[in-house]
């Protein structure tokens, strides 16, 4: 028998696959969502839905980089999804309420030096309208507002504290996250049947002879990029071959475990 009933969001027609696996003697590492988006009502994000930027994000001692997308409900994009995968358990443990630090210019080591240079060279220009960074104009204006700078203010008007606030907003904006995407909106499940209980050569159960396991039901989850599909396809192929081999062996044994009739 091959058990390939998917992760915690897979809708089945009977008991869920974890219950079936447990019933057959397997240990199930507690399943939690992975690859999910973050909910946030941070004022900075108001009006920014659809904006994307290449960022570095950090929370709960973990970091991830890549494109970030502002949505109507919060944050998505590969950087967020990666962080949700690395932090699947720790973010669940904190109830998906945490502070997310966003570095909007990960390629820039010294944001304050950039701003000082701007003050020297573009002193008469309005800060909010001056494209000092590769960030989308709407995001730049929002960060300028976030730093408490009047939208009419010119570079030459910035005092040291204000300039440092803007540098801080560019390199480490803190956005309170208040939750994760709703149930069934995550892409994959972290946790599942304990891997030590499966023979990876055939995907055969080490607990229940004749049982083969494949796919997301297992305690395997990857980041975005097709790794979850690949894991499901590979383990499915191995389990199919394993089960076919087992059936051959069972038939060869004949009824009641004795040798088969010629
Ligand atoms: C929106 C979304 C986007 C994704 N994008 C990507 C991506 O880009 N790249 C990537 O690698 N992965 C992605 N994934 C993850 C990937 O789709 C899954 O990891 C993979 O499809 C799991 O395959 P599976 O065969 O193990 O389970 P499933 O595809 O979930 O199949 C399990 C099947 O078992 C059936 N079943 C369950 N219980 C029972 C039961 N008791 N009786 C009978 N039948 C039952 C279910 O109905 C279902 O048909 C995405 C997932 C989602 C939800």
Short mmCIF file of C-alpha atoms and ligand atoms in Angstrom, two decimals:
data_model
loop_
_atom_site.label_atom_id
_atom_site.label_comp_id
_atom_site.label_asym_id
_atom_site.label_seq_id
_atom_site.Cartn_x
_atom_site.Cartn_y
_atom_site.Cartn_z
CA UNK A 1 0.00 0.00 0.00
CA UNK A 2 1.25 3.49 -0.85
CA UNK A 3 0.20 6.31 1.42
CA UNK A 4 0.56 9.65 -0.38
CA UNK A 5 -2.19 11.75 1.14
CA UNK A 6 -0.36 15.09 1.10
CA UNK A 7 0.09 17.80 3.72
CA UNK A 8 -2.23 19.36 6.25
CA UNK A 9 -4.20 21.26 3.61
CA UNK A 10 -4.84 18.28 1.27
CA UNK A 11 -8.54 17.48 1.26
CA UNK A 12 -9.13 13.74 1.38
CA UNK A 13 -12.23 11.62 1.28
CA UNK A 14 -11.54 9.82 4.56
CA UNK A 15 -9.45 10.20 7.71
CA UNK A 16 -6.46 12.45 7.19
CA UNK A 17 -3.20 10.86 6.15
CA UNK A 18 -1.50 11.69 9.44
CA UNK A 19 -4.17 9.72 11.33
CA UNK A 20 -3.74 6.81 8.91
CA UNK A 21 0.05 6.87 9.34
CA UNK A 22 -0.27 7.08 13.13
CA UNK A 23 -2.75 4.22 13.09
CA UNK A 24 -0.17 2.11 11.28
CA UNK A 25 2.41 2.81 14.00
CA UNK A 26 4.23 5.85 12.60
CA UNK A 27 5.39 8.94 14.45
CA UNK A 28 4.10 12.18 12.97
CA UNK A 29 6.27 15.25 13.59
CA UNK A 30 3.63 17.93 14.37
CA UNK A 31 2.56 19.52 11.06
CA UNK A 32 2.70 23.32 10.87
CA UNK A 33 2.32 25.66 7.88
CA UNK A 34 5.35 26.67 5.85
CA UNK A 35 5.72 29.01 2.85
CA UNK A 36 3.06 31.49 3.89
CA UNK A 37 2.56 35.24 3.58
CA UNK A 38 2.57 37.67 6.52
CA UNK A 39 -0.34 39.84 7.63
CA UNK A 40 0.56 43.35 8.68
CA UNK A 41 -1.39 46.55 9.17
CA UNK A 42 1.73 48.68 9.61
CA UNK A 43 0.85 52.29 8.66
CA UNK A 44 3.90 52.42 6.36
CA UNK A 45 2.30 49.83 4.07
CA UNK A 46 -0.97 51.76 3.57
CA UNK A 47 -1.28 52.61 -0.12
CA UNK A 48 1.77 50.54 -1.11
CA UNK A 49 -0.03 47.38 -2.34
CA UNK A 50 1.62 46.13 -5.53
CA UNK A 51 5.04 47.60 -4.74
CA UNK A 52 7.98 45.22 -5.01
CA UNK A 53 11.59 45.65 -3.90
CA UNK A 54 14.68 43.50 -3.45
CA UNK A 55 15.17 43.35 0.33
CA UNK A 56 16.59 41.48 3.28
CA UNK A 57 14.12 40.56 6.02
CA UNK A 58 14.81 39.37 9.55
CA UNK A 59 12.69 38.07 12.44
CA UNK A 60 13.13 35.77 15.41
CA UNK A 61 16.86 35.50 14.78
CA UNK A 62 16.38 34.36 11.16
CA UNK A 63 17.09 36.19 7.91
CA UNK A 64 16.18 35.83 4.26
CA UNK A 65 16.73 37.88 1.13
CA UNK A 66 15.00 38.35 -2.22
CA UNK A 67 12.05 40.21 -3.71
CA UNK A 68 9.35 41.41 -1.34
CA UNK A 69 5.82 42.24 -2.49
CA UNK A 70 3.45 44.48 -0.56
CA UNK A 71 -0.09 43.08 -0.75
CA UNK A 72 -3.45 44.47 0.38
CA UNK A 73 -3.18 42.41 3.56
CA UNK A 74 0.54 42.55 4.29
CA UNK A 75 3.67 41.09 2.76
CA UNK A 76 4.47 38.35 0.29
CA UNK A 77 7.18 37.47 -2.23
CA UNK A 78 10.16 35.11 -2.13
CA UNK A 79 11.93 36.89 0.77
CA UNK A 80 8.87 36.49 3.01
CA UNK A 81 8.12 32.93 1.87
CA UNK A 82 11.74 31.89 2.54
CA UNK A 83 11.63 33.40 6.02
CA UNK A 84 8.34 31.60 6.70
CA UNK A 85 10.00 28.33 5.68
CA UNK A 86 13.16 28.80 7.80
CA UNK A 87 10.98 29.98 10.70
CA UNK A 88 7.96 27.68 10.28
CA UNK A 89 8.22 26.38 13.86
CA UNK A 90 9.55 29.42 15.69
CA UNK A 91 6.96 31.73 14.07
CA UNK A 92 4.19 29.29 14.98
CA UNK A 93 5.48 29.23 18.56
CA UNK A 94 5.07 33.02 18.81
CA UNK A 95 1.53 32.89 17.39
CA UNK A 96 2.65 34.62 14.18
CA UNK A 97 2.91 37.92 16.06
CA UNK A 98 6.42 39.30 15.70
CA UNK A 99 8.45 42.26 14.51
CA UNK A 100 9.85 41.99 11.00
CA UNK A 101 12.92 44.11 10.24
CA UNK A 102 13.19 45.10 6.58
CA UNK A 103 16.43 46.30 5.01
CA UNK A 104 15.16 48.05 1.87
CA UNK A 105 18.67 48.53 0.50
CA UNK A 106 20.59 45.33 1.29
CA UNK A 107 23.31 46.18 -1.23
CA UNK A 108 24.11 49.48 0.51
CA UNK A 109 26.42 49.27 3.51
CA UNK A 110 26.16 52.88 4.71
CA UNK A 111 22.80 54.57 4.11
CA UNK A 112 23.80 57.62 6.13
CA UNK A 113 26.77 58.26 3.81
CA UNK A 114 24.37 58.21 0.85
CA UNK A 115 22.07 60.73 2.55
CA UNK A 116 24.98 63.02 3.54
CA UNK A 117 26.14 63.00 -0.06
CA UNK A 118 22.59 63.83 -1.21
CA UNK A 119 22.43 66.78 1.18
CA UNK A 120 25.74 68.07 -0.22
CA UNK A 121 24.87 67.61 -3.89
CA UNK A 122 21.06 68.08 -4.02
CA UNK A 123 20.41 70.39 -1.05
CA UNK A 124 17.71 72.43 -2.79
CA UNK A 125 15.60 69.47 -3.91
CA UNK A 126 12.55 68.18 -2.00
CA UNK A 127 13.55 64.95 -0.22
CA UNK A 128 10.28 63.11 -0.94
CA UNK A 129 10.42 63.84 -4.66
CA UNK A 130 14.14 63.20 -5.12
CA UNK A 131 14.98 59.72 -6.30
CA UNK A 132 17.99 59.10 -4.09
CA UNK A 133 17.72 55.28 -4.20
CA UNK A 134 16.56 52.59 -6.67
CA UNK A 135 13.40 52.10 -4.57
CA UNK A 136 9.99 52.68 -6.21
CA UNK A 137 8.98 56.36 -5.86
CA UNK A 138 5.88 55.58 -3.74
CA UNK A 139 7.92 53.50 -1.30
CA UNK A 140 10.62 56.16 -1.07
CA UNK A 141 8.00 58.83 -0.27
CA UNK A 142 6.45 56.52 2.37
CA UNK A 143 9.83 55.95 4.02
CA UNK A 144 10.49 59.69 4.04
CA UNK A 145 7.12 60.15 5.79
CA UNK A 146 7.95 57.28 8.17
CA UNK A 147 11.11 59.16 9.19
CA UNK A 148 8.92 62.12 10.16
CA UNK A 149 10.09 64.31 7.28
CA UNK A 150 7.66 66.85 5.87
CA UNK A 151 6.90 66.08 2.23
CA UNK A 152 7.92 69.65 1.28
CA UNK A 153 11.24 69.49 3.16
CA UNK A 154 14.43 69.91 1.12
CA UNK A 155 17.60 67.93 1.69
CA UNK A 156 19.29 71.03 3.15
CA UNK A 157 16.54 71.25 5.80
CA UNK A 158 17.37 67.87 7.37
CA UNK A 159 19.10 68.00 10.72
CA UNK A 160 21.34 65.19 11.90
CA UNK A 161 18.66 63.32 13.89
CA UNK A 162 16.18 63.39 11.02
CA UNK A 163 18.84 62.23 8.57
CA UNK A 164 19.74 59.33 10.87
CA UNK A 165 16.04 58.44 11.24
CA UNK A 166 15.73 58.22 7.46
CA UNK A 167 18.91 56.10 7.25
CA UNK A 168 17.40 53.86 9.95
CA UNK A 169 14.11 53.55 8.04
CA UNK A 170 15.99 52.55 4.88
CA UNK A 171 18.10 49.88 6.57
CA UNK A 172 15.86 48.56 9.34
CA UNK A 173 12.18 49.44 9.15
CA UNK A 174 10.35 47.46 11.81
CA UNK A 175 6.94 46.21 10.68
CA UNK A 176 4.70 44.49 13.22
CA UNK A 177 3.34 41.23 11.78
CA UNK A 178 0.00 40.21 13.25
CA UNK A 179 -0.63 36.85 11.63
CA UNK A 180 -0.05 34.46 8.77
CA UNK A 181 -2.06 33.73 5.66
CA UNK A 182 -5.34 31.93 6.48
CA UNK A 183 -5.40 28.11 6.75
CA UNK A 184 -5.05 26.45 3.32
CA UNK A 185 -3.33 29.48 1.84
CA UNK A 186 0.15 28.26 2.77
CA UNK A 187 2.00 26.36 0.05
CA UNK A 188 3.42 23.47 2.01
CA UNK A 189 3.45 21.69 5.38
CA UNK A 190 6.47 21.48 7.67
CA UNK A 191 6.37 18.21 9.66
CA UNK A 192 4.83 14.84 8.86
CA UNK A 193 5.87 11.21 9.04
CA UNK A 194 9.28 10.98 10.77
CA UNK A 195 11.99 10.32 8.19
CA UNK A 196 13.90 7.88 10.38
CA UNK A 197 10.97 5.50 10.05
CA UNK A 198 11.25 5.29 6.25
CA UNK A 199 13.81 3.47 4.08
CA UNK A 200 14.71 6.10 1.47
CA UNK A 201 15.87 3.48 -1.05
CA UNK A 202 12.30 2.23 -1.51
CA UNK A 203 10.26 4.67 0.64
CA UNK A 204 9.19 1.53 2.51
CA UNK A 205 8.02 1.88 6.11
CA UNK A 206 10.45 0.54 8.72
CA UNK A 207 7.48 0.18 11.08
CA UNK A 208 4.79 -1.42 8.94
CA UNK A 209 6.06 -3.88 6.28
CA UNK A 210 4.29 -3.48 2.94
CA UNK A 211 3.52 0.21 3.54
CA UNK A 212 5.24 2.83 1.34
CA UNK A 213 5.09 6.56 1.93
CA UNK A 214 5.55 9.46 -0.46
CA UNK A 215 5.11 13.18 -0.87
CA UNK A 216 4.26 15.97 1.47
CA UNK A 217 2.92 13.54 4.07
CA UNK A 218 6.56 13.00 4.99
CA UNK A 219 8.50 15.38 7.24
CA UNK A 220 10.01 17.17 4.24
CA UNK A 221 9.47 20.76 3.18
CA UNK A 222 11.51 22.93 0.88
CA UNK A 223 11.67 26.59 -0.04
CA UNK A 224 10.11 27.93 -3.24
CA UNK A 225 11.65 26.91 -6.54
CA UNK A 226 10.01 23.56 -7.25
CA UNK A 227 11.77 21.68 -4.44
CA UNK A 228 8.49 20.46 -2.93
CA UNK A 229 7.25 19.17 -6.27
CA UNK A 230 10.61 17.51 -6.84
CA UNK A 231 10.47 15.81 -3.45
CA UNK A 232 6.93 14.55 -4.12
CA UNK A 233 7.78 13.28 -7.59
CA UNK A 234 10.99 11.58 -6.45
CA UNK A 235 9.54 9.91 -3.38
CA UNK A 236 6.40 8.97 -5.38
CA UNK A 237 8.51 7.29 -8.05
CA UNK A 238 10.57 5.42 -5.45
CA UNK A 239 7.47 4.39 -3.47
CA UNK A 240 5.77 3.13 -6.64
CA UNK A 241 8.78 1.03 -7.52
CA UNK A 242 9.13 -0.11 -3.92
CA UNK A 243 5.49 -1.17 -3.73
CA UNK A 244 5.66 -2.93 -7.11
CA UNK A 245 8.75 -4.81 -5.91
CA UNK A 246 7.03 -5.71 -2.68
CA UNK A 247 3.96 -7.04 -4.49
CA UNK A 248 6.27 -9.25 -6.60
CA UNK A 249 7.89 -10.52 -3.45
CA UNK A 250 4.54 -11.14 -1.74
CA UNK A 251 3.25 -13.14 -4.72
CA UNK A 252 6.47 -15.11 -4.89
CA UNK A 253 5.86 -16.08 -1.27
CA UNK A 254 2.51 -17.63 -2.21
CA UNK A 255 -0.50 -18.02 0.10
CA UNK A 256 0.16 -18.14 3.84
CA UNK A 257 3.79 -17.05 3.27
CA UNK A 258 4.80 -20.37 1.66
CA UNK A 259 6.48 -20.68 -1.75
CA UNK A 260 4.24 -19.88 -4.72
CA UNK A 261 3.03 -22.70 -6.95
CA UNK A 262 5.06 -22.83 -10.22
C1 LIG B 1 -1.09 27.15 -3.84
C2 LIG B 1 0.09 26.22 -3.84
C3 LIG B 1 1.19 26.50 -4.62
C4 LIG B 1 2.30 25.65 -4.62
N1 LIG B 1 3.37 25.95 -5.39
C5 LIG B 1 4.45 25.15 -5.38
C6 LIG B 1 5.57 25.44 -6.19
O1 LIG B 1 5.59 26.41 -6.92
N2 LIG B 1 6.63 24.59 -6.16
C7 LIG B 1 6.64 23.48 -5.35
O2 LIG B 1 7.63 22.75 -5.37
N3 LIG B 1 5.58 23.17 -4.58
C8 LIG B 1 4.49 23.97 -4.57
N4 LIG B 1 3.42 23.66 -3.80
C9 LIG B 1 3.49 22.44 -2.96
C10 LIG B 1 3.14 21.21 -3.78
O3 LIG B 1 1.99 21.48 -4.56
C11 LIG B 1 2.87 20.05 -2.85
O4 LIG B 1 3.99 19.84 -2.01
C12 LIG B 1 2.59 18.76 -3.61
O5 LIG B 1 1.58 18.92 -4.57
C13 LIG B 1 2.18 17.68 -2.64
O6 LIG B 1 1.97 16.49 -3.38
P1 LIG B 1 1.40 15.21 -2.69
O7 LIG B 1 1.14 14.25 -3.83
O8 LIG B 1 2.23 14.76 -1.57
O9 LIG B 1 0.02 15.67 -2.06
P2 LIG B 1 -1.27 16.28 -2.78
O10 LIG B 1 -0.95 16.85 -4.10
O11 LIG B 1 -1.94 17.14 -1.76
O12 LIG B 1 -2.16 14.98 -3.06
C14 LIG B 1 -2.72 14.25 -1.97
C15 LIG B 1 -3.96 13.59 -2.49
O13 LIG B 1 -4.41 12.68 -1.51
C16 LIG B 1 -5.82 12.81 -1.39
N5 LIG B 1 -6.20 12.34 -0.05
C17 LIG B 1 -5.85 12.85 1.15
N6 LIG B 1 -6.38 12.12 2.15
C18 LIG B 1 -7.09 11.13 1.56
C19 LIG B 1 -7.87 10.05 2.07
N7 LIG B 1 -8.03 9.86 3.36
N8 LIG B 1 -8.47 9.23 1.17
C20 LIG B 1 -8.31 9.42 -0.17
N9 LIG B 1 -7.57 10.41 -0.70
C21 LIG B 1 -6.97 11.25 0.16
C22 LIG B 1 -6.08 14.29 -1.60
O14 LIG B 1 -7.41 14.51 -1.99
C23 LIG B 1 -5.10 14.58 -2.72
O15 LIG B 1 -5.66 14.33 -3.99
C24 LIG B 1 2.29 24.49 -3.81
C25 LIG B 1 1.16 24.19 -3.02
C26 LIG B 1 0.08 25.07 -3.02
C27 LIG B 1 -1.11 24.74 -2.16
#
